[in-house]
Amino acid sequence: YSENEDVILYPYWEPIYKITYLPGEHGTAPGGEEEIVVKKYVGVEYSIYYGLFTRTGCTQTGWNTKEDGTGTAYAFNSKYKGDANLTLYPVWSENYSITYVPDERCAQTAPVMDTKVPGNPAKIRGNIFSAKGYKIKGYTTTEGGTEVDYQAGDTYDTDADLILYPVLEPEAYALWLGNTQVNTDNKGNILGDG
C-alpha cells in the first residue's frame, strides 16, 4: 500500500448467533415473553442463564436442547462457546411437600404445608401448633405415634413428600404438699416427686 494509490476497502461481516431460551409448553416467563434471546458473538464464551421461567408445582433445574429432555443438557451457569445458534428449553423437576397435620388436641385444625425444592434441603418447622396442657416434643411420621422422628430445625434432604404429626407431651405442674414438691400432668396425674 502506498499513500499515492487509491485503496477500496470493503466491510467484513462477522456472523452473530443467538442463544434462544424458550419456556416450552408448560413454562411461563415473568414478563409473559414467548422467548428470551441473547446475542452470541464469534469466539466469545457465554454463561448459560439460571432459571428464567416458572411452572406451577415445579422448579426449573436446568436446560435442554429438546423440549422433551432428550437433547443435550446444559446446567445453570455452564459455558457455551460454540459458533452456532442454540435453543434451550427448561428442565422441570416436581416440587415435593412437607405437610404438618395437627393432632385433635391442637388448637389449630388445618394442616400446614411447605414446599420442598428438588435437590435442596428443607428445615423442619417449629411452633406451628399449640395444645393446652401439652408441649410439642417433635414430630412423628406415624399418625398417633409417640416416637419423635424429627425435631424443629432438623434438615430434610430426601426428594419425596413428607407428612408429619406432632408428638404431644403433658406439661408438668409443680404442687407442694407440705414440704414436698409433686409434679403432675395437666390432668392431675402424678409424674414424679421433687
mmCIF file of N, CA, C and O in Angstrom, residues 97-103 106 108-116 122-129 136 138-141 150-156 161-167:
data_model
loop_
_atom_site.group_PDB
_atom_site.id
_atom_site.type_symbol
_atom_site.label_atom_id
_atom_site.label_comp_id
_atom_site.label_asym_id
_atom_site.label_seq_id
_atom_site.Cartn_x
_atom_site.Cartn_y
_atom_site.Cartn_z
ATOM 1 N N SER A 97 -43.679 -31.858 48.971
ATOM 2 C CA SER A 97 -44.339 -31.133 50.056
ATOM 3 C C SER A 97 -43.998 -31.750 51.404
ATOM 4 O O SER A 97 -43.803 -32.966 51.523
ATOM 5 N N ILE A 98 -43.897 -30.883 52.393
ATOM 6 C CA ILE A 98 -43.819 -31.304 53.799
ATOM 7 C C ILE A 98 -45.108 -30.813 54.441
ATOM 8 O O ILE A 98 -45.349 -29.605 54.526
ATOM 9 N N THR A 99 -45.938 -31.755 54.858
ATOM 10 C CA THR A 99 -47.251 -31.413 55.406
ATOM 11 C C THR A 99 -47.285 -31.709 56.893
ATOM 12 O O THR A 99 -46.986 -32.830 57.330
ATOM 13 N N TYR A 100 -47.638 -30.699 57.674
ATOM 14 C CA TYR A 100 -47.765 -30.824 59.127
ATOM 15 C C TYR A 100 -49.257 -30.953 59.458
ATOM 16 O O TYR A 100 -50.039 -30.049 59.159
ATOM 17 N N VAL A 101 -49.647 -32.088 60.037
ATOM 18 C CA VAL A 101 -51.057 -32.357 60.329
ATOM 19 C C VAL A 101 -51.285 -32.236 61.833
ATOM 20 O O VAL A 101 -50.646 -32.940 62.618
ATOM 21 N N PRO A 102 -52.196 -31.365 62.283
ATOM 22 C CA PRO A 102 -52.399 -31.178 63.722
ATOM 23 C C PRO A 102 -53.087 -32.360 64.383
ATOM 24 O O PRO A 102 -53.885 -33.069 63.762
ATOM 25 N N ASP A 103 -52.763 -32.568 65.650
ATOM 26 C CA ASP A 103 -53.447 -33.553 66.480
ATOM 27 C C ASP A 103 -54.815 -32.993 66.874
ATOM 28 O O ASP A 103 -55.018 -31.778 66.883
ATOM 29 N N CYS A 106 -54.869 -30.192 69.345
ATOM 30 C CA CYS A 106 -54.275 -28.901 68.997
ATOM 31 C C CYS A 106 -55.354 -27.846 68.779
ATOM 32 O O CYS A 106 -56.471 -28.144 68.338
ATOM 33 N N GLN A 108 -55.102 -25.574 66.552
ATOM 34 C CA GLN A 108 -55.190 -25.398 65.109
ATOM 35 C C GLN A 108 -55.797 -26.664 64.482
ATOM 36 O O GLN A 108 -55.527 -27.783 64.934
ATOM 37 N N THR A 109 -56.595 -26.485 63.452
ATOM 38 C CA THR A 109 -57.262 -27.632 62.827
ATOM 39 C C THR A 109 -56.817 -27.880 61.389
ATOM 40 O O THR A 109 -57.032 -28.970 60.859
ATOM 41 N N ALA A 110 -56.224 -26.884 60.762
ATOM 42 C CA ALA A 110 -55.848 -27.019 59.353
ATOM 43 C C ALA A 110 -54.388 -27.444 59.216
ATOM 44 O O ALA A 110 -53.518 -26.938 59.927
ATOM 45 N N PRO A 111 -54.090 -28.369 58.316
ATOM 46 C CA PRO A 111 -52.698 -28.729 58.056
ATOM 47 C C PRO A 111 -51.913 -27.537 57.513
ATOM 48 O O PRO A 111 -52.482 -26.618 56.928
ATOM 49 N N VAL A 112 -50.610 -27.578 57.711
ATOM 50 C CA VAL A 112 -49.704 -26.550 57.191
ATOM 51 C C VAL A 112 -48.764 -27.231 56.208
ATOM 52 O O VAL A 112 -48.198 -28.284 56.513
ATOM 53 N N MET A 113 -48.587 -26.633 55.034
ATOM 54 C CA MET A 113 -47.774 -27.275 54.003
ATOM 55 C C MET A 113 -46.614 -26.373 53.583
ATOM 56 O O MET A 113 -46.800 -25.181 53.350
ATOM 57 N N ASP A 114 -45.432 -26.951 53.498
ATOM 58 C CA ASP A 114 -44.250 -26.279 52.963
ATOM 59 C C ASP A 114 -43.838 -26.965 51.670
ATOM 60 O O ASP A 114 -44.126 -28.148 51.456
ATOM 61 N N THR A 115 -43.124 -26.230 50.827
ATOM 62 C CA THR A 115 -42.614 -26.784 49.570
ATOM 63 C C THR A 115 -41.174 -27.240 49.745
ATOM 64 O O THR A 115 -40.354 -26.512 50.304
ATOM 65 N N LYS A 116 -40.871 -28.424 49.263
ATOM 66 C CA LYS A 116 -39.507 -28.960 49.258
ATOM 67 C C LYS A 116 -39.009 -28.928 47.818
ATOM 68 O O LYS A 116 -39.521 -29.625 46.944
ATOM 69 N N ALA A 122 -34.555 -28.971 53.233
ATOM 70 C CA ALA A 122 -35.610 -28.165 53.860
ATOM 71 C C ALA A 122 -35.473 -28.274 55.373
ATOM 72 O O ALA A 122 -35.069 -29.316 55.898
ATOM 73 N N LYS A 123 -35.808 -27.207 56.058
ATOM 74 C CA LYS A 123 -35.758 -27.189 57.519
ATOM 75 C C LYS A 123 -37.127 -27.542 58.095
ATOM 76 O O LYS A 123 -38.151 -27.031 57.631
ATOM 77 N N ILE A 124 -37.128 -28.411 59.095
ATOM 78 C CA ILE A 124 -38.368 -28.754 59.775
ATOM 79 C C ILE A 124 -38.791 -27.578 60.652
ATOM 80 O O ILE A 124 -37.992 -27.023 61.394
ATOM 81 N N ARG A 125 -40.045 -27.221 60.551
ATOM 82 C CA ARG A 125 -40.556 -26.059 61.281
ATOM 83 C C ARG A 125 -40.770 -26.347 62.769
ATOM 84 O O ARG A 125 -40.926 -27.490 63.172
ATOM 85 N N GLY A 126 -40.825 -25.290 63.526
ATOM 86 C CA GLY A 126 -41.212 -25.384 64.930
ATOM 87 C C GLY A 126 -42.338 -24.410 65.209
ATOM 88 O O GLY A 126 -42.632 -23.522 64.392
ATOM 89 N N ASN A 127 -43.001 -24.565 66.356
ATOM 90 C CA ASN A 127 -44.024 -23.620 66.799
ATOM 91 C C ASN A 127 -45.167 -23.436 65.801
ATOM 92 O O ASN A 127 -45.663 -22.322 65.604
ATOM 93 N N ILE A 128 -45.588 -24.508 65.164
ATOM 94 C CA ILE A 128 -46.738 -24.420 64.255
ATOM 95 C C ILE A 128 -48.035 -24.602 65.027
ATOM 96 O O ILE A 128 -49.003 -23.871 64.830
ATOM 97 N N PHE A 129 -48.038 -25.607 65.917
ATOM 98 C CA PHE A 129 -49.260 -25.957 66.646
ATOM 99 C C PHE A 129 -49.097 -25.682 68.142
ATOM 100 O O PHE A 129 -47.983 -25.618 68.662
ATOM 101 N N ILE A 136 -45.043 -29.673 72.648
ATOM 102 C CA ILE A 136 -44.732 -30.492 71.471
ATOM 103 C C ILE A 136 -43.268 -30.897 71.523
ATOM 104 O O ILE A 136 -42.369 -30.059 71.497
ATOM 105 N N GLY A 138 -41.765 -32.877 69.290
ATOM 106 C CA GLY A 138 -41.221 -33.004 67.944
ATOM 107 C C GLY A 138 -42.310 -33.529 67.027
ATOM 108 O O GLY A 138 -43.498 -33.346 67.286
ATOM 109 N N TYR A 139 -41.883 -34.221 65.974
ATOM 110 C CA TYR A 139 -42.842 -34.735 65.001
ATOM 111 C C TYR A 139 -42.577 -36.212 64.717
ATOM 112 O O TYR A 139 -41.438 -36.677 64.752
ATOM 113 N N THR A 140 -43.657 -36.911 64.412
ATOM 114 C CA THR A 140 -43.563 -38.312 64.018
ATOM 115 C C THR A 140 -44.154 -38.477 62.622
ATOM 116 O O THR A 140 -45.003 -37.677 62.203
ATOM 117 N N THR A 141 -43.701 -39.480 61.904
ATOM 118 C CA THR A 141 -44.249 -39.756 60.580
ATOM 119 C C THR A 141 -45.443 -40.701 60.644
ATOM 120 O O THR A 141 -46.046 -40.996 59.620
ATOM 121 N N TYR A 150 -38.560 -36.363 63.908
ATOM 122 C CA TYR A 150 -37.949 -35.089 63.504
ATOM 123 C C TYR A 150 -38.168 -34.051 64.598
ATOM 124 O O TYR A 150 -39.257 -33.988 65.176
ATOM 125 N N GLN A 151 -37.134 -33.255 64.818
ATOM 126 C CA GLN A 151 -37.231 -32.128 65.735
ATOM 127 C C GLN A 151 -37.265 -30.829 64.926
ATOM 128 O O GLN A 151 -36.807 -30.784 63.771
ATOM 129 N N ALA A 152 -37.795 -29.773 65.532
ATOM 130 C CA ALA A 152 -37.755 -28.461 64.885
ATOM 131 C C ALA A 152 -36.302 -28.096 64.569
ATOM 132 O O ALA A 152 -35.413 -28.269 65.397
ATOM 133 N N GLY A 153 -36.077 -27.649 63.348
ATOM 134 C CA GLY A 153 -34.724 -27.265 62.925
ATOM 135 C C GLY A 153 -33.955 -28.364 62.241
ATOM 136 O O GLY A 153 -32.880 -28.109 61.676
ATOM 137 N N ASP A 154 -34.468 -29.610 62.288
ATOM 138 C CA ASP A 154 -33.797 -30.704 61.581
ATOM 139 C C ASP A 154 -33.829 -30.439 60.072
ATOM 140 O O ASP A 154 -34.681 -29.707 59.564
ATOM 141 N N THR A 155 -32.894 -31.063 59.362
ATOM 142 C CA THR A 155 -32.818 -30.927 57.910
ATOM 143 C C THR A 155 -33.438 -32.151 57.245
ATOM 144 O O THR A 155 -33.158 -33.286 57.631
ATOM 145 N N TYR A 156 -34.274 -31.901 56.252
ATOM 146 C CA TYR A 156 -34.886 -32.979 55.468
ATOM 147 C C TYR A 156 -34.332 -32.902 54.055
ATOM 148 O O TYR A 156 -34.565 -31.930 53.334
ATOM 149 N N ASP A 161 -42.311 -36.568 49.220
ATOM 150 C CA ASP A 161 -43.273 -35.931 50.113
ATOM 151 C C ASP A 161 -43.095 -36.464 51.531
ATOM 152 O O ASP A 161 -42.685 -37.611 51.737
ATOM 153 N N LEU A 162 -43.421 -35.616 52.510
ATOM 154 C CA LEU A 162 -43.296 -35.995 53.911
ATOM 155 C C LEU A 162 -44.509 -35.479 54.673
ATOM 156 O O LEU A 162 -44.901 -34.325 54.516
ATOM 157 N N ILE A 163 -45.126 -36.360 55.478
ATOM 158 C CA ILE A 163 -46.240 -35.969 56.333
ATOM 159 C C ILE A 163 -45.800 -36.135 57.787
ATOM 160 O O ILE A 163 -45.295 -37.193 58.173
ATOM 161 N N LEU A 164 -45.998 -35.093 58.578
ATOM 162 C CA LEU A 164 -45.549 -35.093 59.967
ATOM 163 C C LEU A 164 -46.723 -34.798 60.911
ATOM 164 O O LEU A 164 -47.583 -33.975 60.606
ATOM 165 N N TYR A 165 -46.692 -35.501 62.051
ATOM 166 C CA TYR A 165 -47.703 -35.308 63.084
ATOM 167 C C TYR A 165 -46.992 -34.885 64.374
ATOM 168 O O TYR A 165 -45.930 -35.442 64.705
ATOM 169 N N PRO A 166 -47.554 -33.944 65.125
ATOM 170 C CA PRO A 166 -46.890 -33.518 66.364
ATOM 171 C C PRO A 166 -46.963 -34.606 67.435
ATOM 172 O O PRO A 166 -47.971 -35.305 67.558
ATOM 173 N N VAL A 167 -45.872 -34.744 68.178
ATOM 174 C CA VAL A 167 -45.843 -35.631 69.343
ATOM 175 C C VAL A 167 -46.059 -34.752 70.565
ATOM 176 O O VAL A 167 -45.244 -33.880 70.865
#
